PDB file of C-alpha atoms in Angstrom:
ATOM      1  CA  MET N   1     -14.847  18.870  -9.376  1.00 43.00           C
ATOM      2  CA  ILE N   2     -16.580  18.187 -12.683  1.00 52.00           C
ATOM      3  CA  ILE N   3     -19.260  15.503 -12.637  1.00 53.00           C
ATOM      4  CA  PRO N   4     -18.936  13.179 -15.654  1.00 47.00           C
ATOM      5  CA  SER N   5     -22.011  12.985 -17.866  1.00 50.00           C
ATOM      6  CA  THR N   6     -21.567   9.317 -18.785  1.00 54.00           C
ATOM      7  CA  ILE N   7     -20.092   6.172 -17.278  1.00 52.00           C
ATOM      8  CA  ARG N   8     -17.636   5.976 -20.188  1.00 58.00           C
ATOM      9  CA  GLU N   9     -16.439   9.528 -19.405  1.00 59.00           C
ATOM     10  CA  ASP N  10     -15.987   8.578 -15.737  1.00 46.00           C
ATOM     11  CA  ILE N  11     -13.950   5.515 -16.725  1.00 47.00           C
ATOM     12  CA  GLU N  12     -11.750   7.595 -19.045  1.00 58.00           C
ATOM     13  CA  ASP N  13     -11.188  10.247 -16.367  1.00 53.00           C
ATOM     14  CA  ASN N  14     -10.082   7.675 -13.796  1.00 46.00           C
ATOM     15  CA  LYS N  15      -8.318   4.983 -15.810  1.00 47.00           C
ATOM     16  CA  ASP N  16      -4.829   6.328 -15.032  1.00 51.00           C
ATOM     17  CA  LYS N  17      -5.418   6.740 -11.291  1.00 47.00           C
ATOM     18  CA  GLU N  18      -4.074   3.897  -9.252  1.00 54.00           C
ATOM     19  CA  LEU N  19      -3.434   2.812  -5.709  1.00 53.00           C
ATOM     20  CA  SER N  20       0.243   2.041  -5.518  1.00 52.00           C
ATOM     21  CA  HIS N  21       3.418   2.247  -3.469  1.00 51.00           C
ATOM     22  CA  ARG N  22       4.222   5.590  -5.118  1.00 54.00           C
ATOM     23  CA  VAL N  23       0.890   7.080  -4.044  1.00 59.00           C
ATOM     24  CA  PHE N  24       1.141   5.724  -0.483  1.00 64.00           C
ATOM     25  CA  ASN N  25       4.501   7.302   0.295  1.00 59.00           C
ATOM     26  CA  VAL N  26       5.148  10.976   0.836  1.00 62.00           C
ATOM     27  CA  GLY N  27       8.688  11.598  -0.250  1.00 66.00           C
ATOM     28  CA  ALA N  28      11.508  13.932  -0.968  1.00 66.00           C
ATOM     29  CA  TYR N  29      12.487  14.627  -4.558  1.00 73.00           C
ATOM     30  CA  LEU N  30      16.070  14.818  -5.720  1.00 77.00           C
ATOM     31  CA  HIS N  31      16.747  16.538  -8.997  1.00 79.00           C
ATOM     32  CA  TYR N  32      20.058  15.889 -10.735  1.00 83.00           C
ATOM     33  CA  VAL N  33      20.930  19.008 -12.692  1.00 85.00           C
ATOM     34  CA  LYS N  34      23.633  17.217 -14.692  1.00 86.00           C
ATOM     35  CA  ASN N  35      21.249  14.797 -16.418  1.00 89.00           C
ATOM     36  CA  GLY N  36      17.856  16.356 -15.604  1.00 87.00           C
ATOM     37  CA  GLU N  37      16.649  13.243 -13.803  1.00 87.00           C
ATOM     38  CA  THR N  38      14.379  13.478 -10.756  1.00 82.00           C
ATOM     39  CA  ILE N  39      13.886  10.663  -8.276  1.00 75.00           C
ATOM     40  CA  LYS N  40      11.477  10.330  -5.360  1.00 65.00           C
ATOM     41  CA  ILE N  41      12.745   8.956  -2.074  1.00 66.00           C
ATOM     42  CA  PRO N  42       9.936   7.557   0.110  1.00 59.00           C
ATOM     43  CA  MET N  43      10.008   9.276   3.490  1.00 64.00           C
ATOM     44  CA  ASN N  44       6.693   8.786   5.259  1.00 67.00           C
ATOM     45  CA  HIS N  45       4.047   6.183   4.516  1.00 69.00           C
ATOM     46  CA  ILE N  46       0.503   7.522   4.273  1.00 76.00           C
ATOM     47  CA  VAL N  47      -0.615   4.764   6.686  1.00 77.00           C
ATOM     48  CA  ASN N  48       1.487   6.465   9.366  1.00 80.00           C
ATOM     49  CA  LYS N  49      -0.581   9.643   9.075  1.00 83.00           C
ATOM     50  CA  TYR N  50      -3.884   7.737   9.260  1.00 86.00           C
ATOM     51  CA  LYS N  51      -2.830   4.885  11.541  1.00 86.00           C
ATOM     52  CA  GLU N  52      -5.900   5.293  13.778  1.00 89.00           C
ATOM     53  CA  TYR N  53      -8.108   4.497  10.771  1.00 89.00           C
ATOM     54  CA  PHE N  54      -6.247   1.248  10.099  1.00 89.00           C
ATOM     55  CA  ASP N  55      -5.778   0.001  13.666  1.00 92.00           C
ATOM     56  CA  PRO N  56      -9.280  -1.477  14.129  1.00 94.00           C
ATOM     57  CA  TYR N  57      -8.853  -3.548  10.953  1.00 94.00           C
ATOM     58  CA  ILE N  58      -5.349  -4.901  11.544  1.00 95.00           C
ATOM     59  CA  GLU N  59      -5.157  -8.466  12.775  1.00 94.00           C
ATOM     60  CA  ASP N  60      -2.588 -11.208  13.141  1.00 95.00           C
ATOM     61  CA  PHE N  61      -2.799 -13.952  10.534  1.00 94.00           C
ATOM     62  CA  GLU N  62      -1.262 -17.224  11.667  1.00 94.00           C
ATOM     63  CA  LEU N  63       1.367 -18.776   9.418  1.00 94.00           C
ATOM     64  CA  ASP N  64       2.620 -22.324   9.343  1.00 94.00           C
ATOM     65  CA  TYR N  65       6.213 -23.167   8.483  1.00 95.00           C
ATOM     66  CA  GLU N  66       5.457 -23.437   4.747  1.00 95.00           C
ATOM     67  CA  ASP N  67       3.851 -19.982   4.709  1.00 95.00           C
ATOM     68  CA  GLU N  68       6.768 -18.502   6.676  1.00 95.00           C
ATOM     69  CA  ARG N  69       9.133 -19.774   3.975  1.00 96.00           C
ATOM     70  CA  LYS N  70       6.778 -18.692   1.175  1.00 95.00           C
ATOM     71  CA  TYR N  71       6.554 -15.097   2.406  1.00 96.00           C
ATOM     72  CA  LEU N  72      10.146 -14.710   3.637  1.00 96.00           C
ATOM     73  CA  TYR N  73      11.377 -11.438   2.069  1.00 96.00           C
ATOM     74  CA  SER N  74       8.250 -11.481  -0.115  1.00 95.00           C
ATOM     75  CA  PRO N  75       5.651  -8.929   1.003  1.00 94.00           C
ATOM     76  CA  LYS N  76       4.533  -8.649  -2.631  1.00 93.00           C
ATOM     77  CA  LYS N  77       3.666 -12.345  -2.683  1.00 95.00           C
ATOM     78  CA  LEU N  78       1.677 -11.965   0.541  1.00 96.00           C
ATOM     79  CA  SER N  79      -0.063  -8.881  -0.852  1.00 93.00           C
ATOM     80  CA  LEU N  80      -1.020 -10.820  -3.962  1.00 94.00           C
ATOM     81  CA  ASP N  81      -2.384 -13.739  -1.943  1.00 95.00           C
ATOM     82  CA  LEU N  82      -4.304 -11.552   0.529  1.00 94.00           C
ATOM     83  CA  TYR N  83      -5.493  -8.713  -1.694  1.00 92.00           C
ATOM     84  CA  GLN N  84      -5.189 -10.061  -5.275  1.00 91.00           C
ATOM     85  CA  THR N  85      -2.672  -7.322  -6.096  1.00 90.00           C
ATOM     86  CA  THR N  86       0.991  -6.708  -5.323  1.00 89.00           C
ATOM     87  CA  GLU N  87       0.383  -2.957  -4.863  1.00 86.00           C
ATOM     88  CA  TYR N  88      -0.165  -3.152  -1.087  1.00 89.00           C
ATOM     89  CA  TRP N  89       3.212  -4.655  -0.213  1.00 90.00           C
ATOM     90  CA  SER N  90       4.502  -1.442   1.364  1.00 87.00           C
ATOM     91  CA  ILE N  91       1.481  -1.345   3.691  1.00 89.00           C
ATOM     92  CA  LEU N  92       2.401  -4.839   4.874  1.00 93.00           C
ATOM     93  CA  LEU N  93       5.963  -3.688   5.479  1.00 91.00           C
ATOM     94  CA  TYR N  94       4.808  -0.659   7.435  1.00 88.00           C
ATOM     95  CA  ILE N  95       2.322  -2.394   9.739  1.00 92.00           C
ATOM     96  CA  ASN N  96       4.841  -5.186  10.430  1.00 95.00           C
ATOM     97  CA  GLU N  97       7.463  -2.547  11.338  1.00 91.00           C
ATOM     98  CA  CYS N  98       9.834  -3.541   8.528  1.00 91.00           C
ATOM     99  CA  HIS N  99      12.078  -0.969   6.869  1.00 84.00           C
ATOM    100  CA  SER N 100      12.664  -3.030   3.732  1.00 87.00           C
ATOM    101  CA  ILE N 101      11.844  -6.403   2.238  1.00 90.00           C
ATOM    102  CA  ILE N 102      15.023  -7.758   3.869  1.00 93.00           C
ATOM    103  CA  ASP N 103      13.347  -7.197   7.253  1.00 93.00           C
ATOM    104  CA  PHE N 104      10.161  -9.005   6.191  1.00 95.00           C
ATOM    105  CA  ALA N 105      10.611 -12.395   7.861  1.00 96.00           C
ATOM    106  CA  PRO N 106       7.310 -13.342   9.520  1.00 94.00           C
ATOM    107  CA  GLU N 107       7.512 -15.985  12.235  1.00 94.00           C
ATOM    108  CA  GLY N 108       4.299 -17.647  13.348  1.00 95.00           C
ATOM    109  CA  SER N 109       2.076 -14.775  12.260  1.00 95.00           C
ATOM    110  CA  VAL N 110       1.973 -11.627  10.191  1.00 96.00           C
ATOM    111  CA  LYS N 111      -0.046  -8.447  10.703  1.00 96.00           C
ATOM    112  CA  ALA N 112      -2.329  -7.378   7.876  1.00 95.00           C
ATOM    113  CA  VAL N 113      -5.376  -5.235   7.274  1.00 94.00           C
ATOM    114  CA  ARG N 114      -8.414  -7.452   6.832  1.00 94.00           C
ATOM    115  CA  PRO N 115      -8.844  -7.758   3.057  1.00 92.00           C
ATOM    116  CA  ALA N 116     -12.537  -6.840   3.100  1.00 91.00           C
ATOM    117  CA  TYR N 117     -11.715  -3.351   4.429  1.00 92.00           C
ATOM    118  CA  LEU N 118      -8.413  -2.320   2.854  1.00 89.00           C
ATOM    119  CA  GLU N 119      -9.581  -0.782  -0.415  1.00 87.00           C
ATOM    120  CA  GLU N 120     -12.369   1.148   1.260  1.00 88.00           C
ATOM    121  CA  LEU N 121      -9.925   2.563   3.828  1.00 89.00           C
ATOM    122  CA  LEU N 122      -7.413   3.535   1.165  1.00 86.00           C
ATOM    123  CA  ASN N 123     -10.035   5.205  -0.989  1.00 85.00           C
ATOM    124  CA  GLU N 124     -11.247   7.291   1.962  1.00 86.00           C
ATOM    125  CA  ILE N 125      -7.692   8.342   2.804  1.00 83.00           C
ATOM    126  CA  LEU N 126      -6.888   9.252  -0.790  1.00 79.00           C
ATOM    127  CA  ILE N 127     -10.045  11.367  -0.912  1.00 82.00           C
ATOM    128  CA  LEU N 128      -9.003  13.114   2.324  1.00 83.00           C
ATOM    129  CA  GLU N 129      -5.572  13.737   0.806  1.00 77.00           C
ATOM    130  CA  GLY N 130      -7.108  15.140  -2.365  1.00 77.00           C
ATOM    131  CA  LEU N 131      -5.397  12.500  -4.495  1.00 70.00           C
ATOM    132  CA  VAL N 132      -8.649  11.208  -6.009  1.00 68.00           C
ATOM    133  CA  ASP N 133     -12.038  12.784  -6.617  1.00 62.00           C
TER     134      ASP N 133
END
């Protein structure tokens, strides 16, 4: 690991690193020889591997009827409202035991990682995985 000499250098080194659905999912890669295209198929969410780290910070958030309708099939909307980013939608799917957005139909409550702790948890996990410095 190289230590940056200036803040500007540190910003430049890290500006393309992001927390996103692609980073959170370990997957299989399919390469199509015919057209040279490669796609990643998500297979195992990183939260699964580190579930014991998340468990103490997961709680049920009560929803009224309006919120149930608002978030029906919309984990990205819930992620935006809870965490000010849509990037954590797949975490919401995983901890609510949903396989896709079609399964995301919260009734009465929804499980979520407390917003104050999520980024810190993810950063620690990504460091453990060697995905960030």
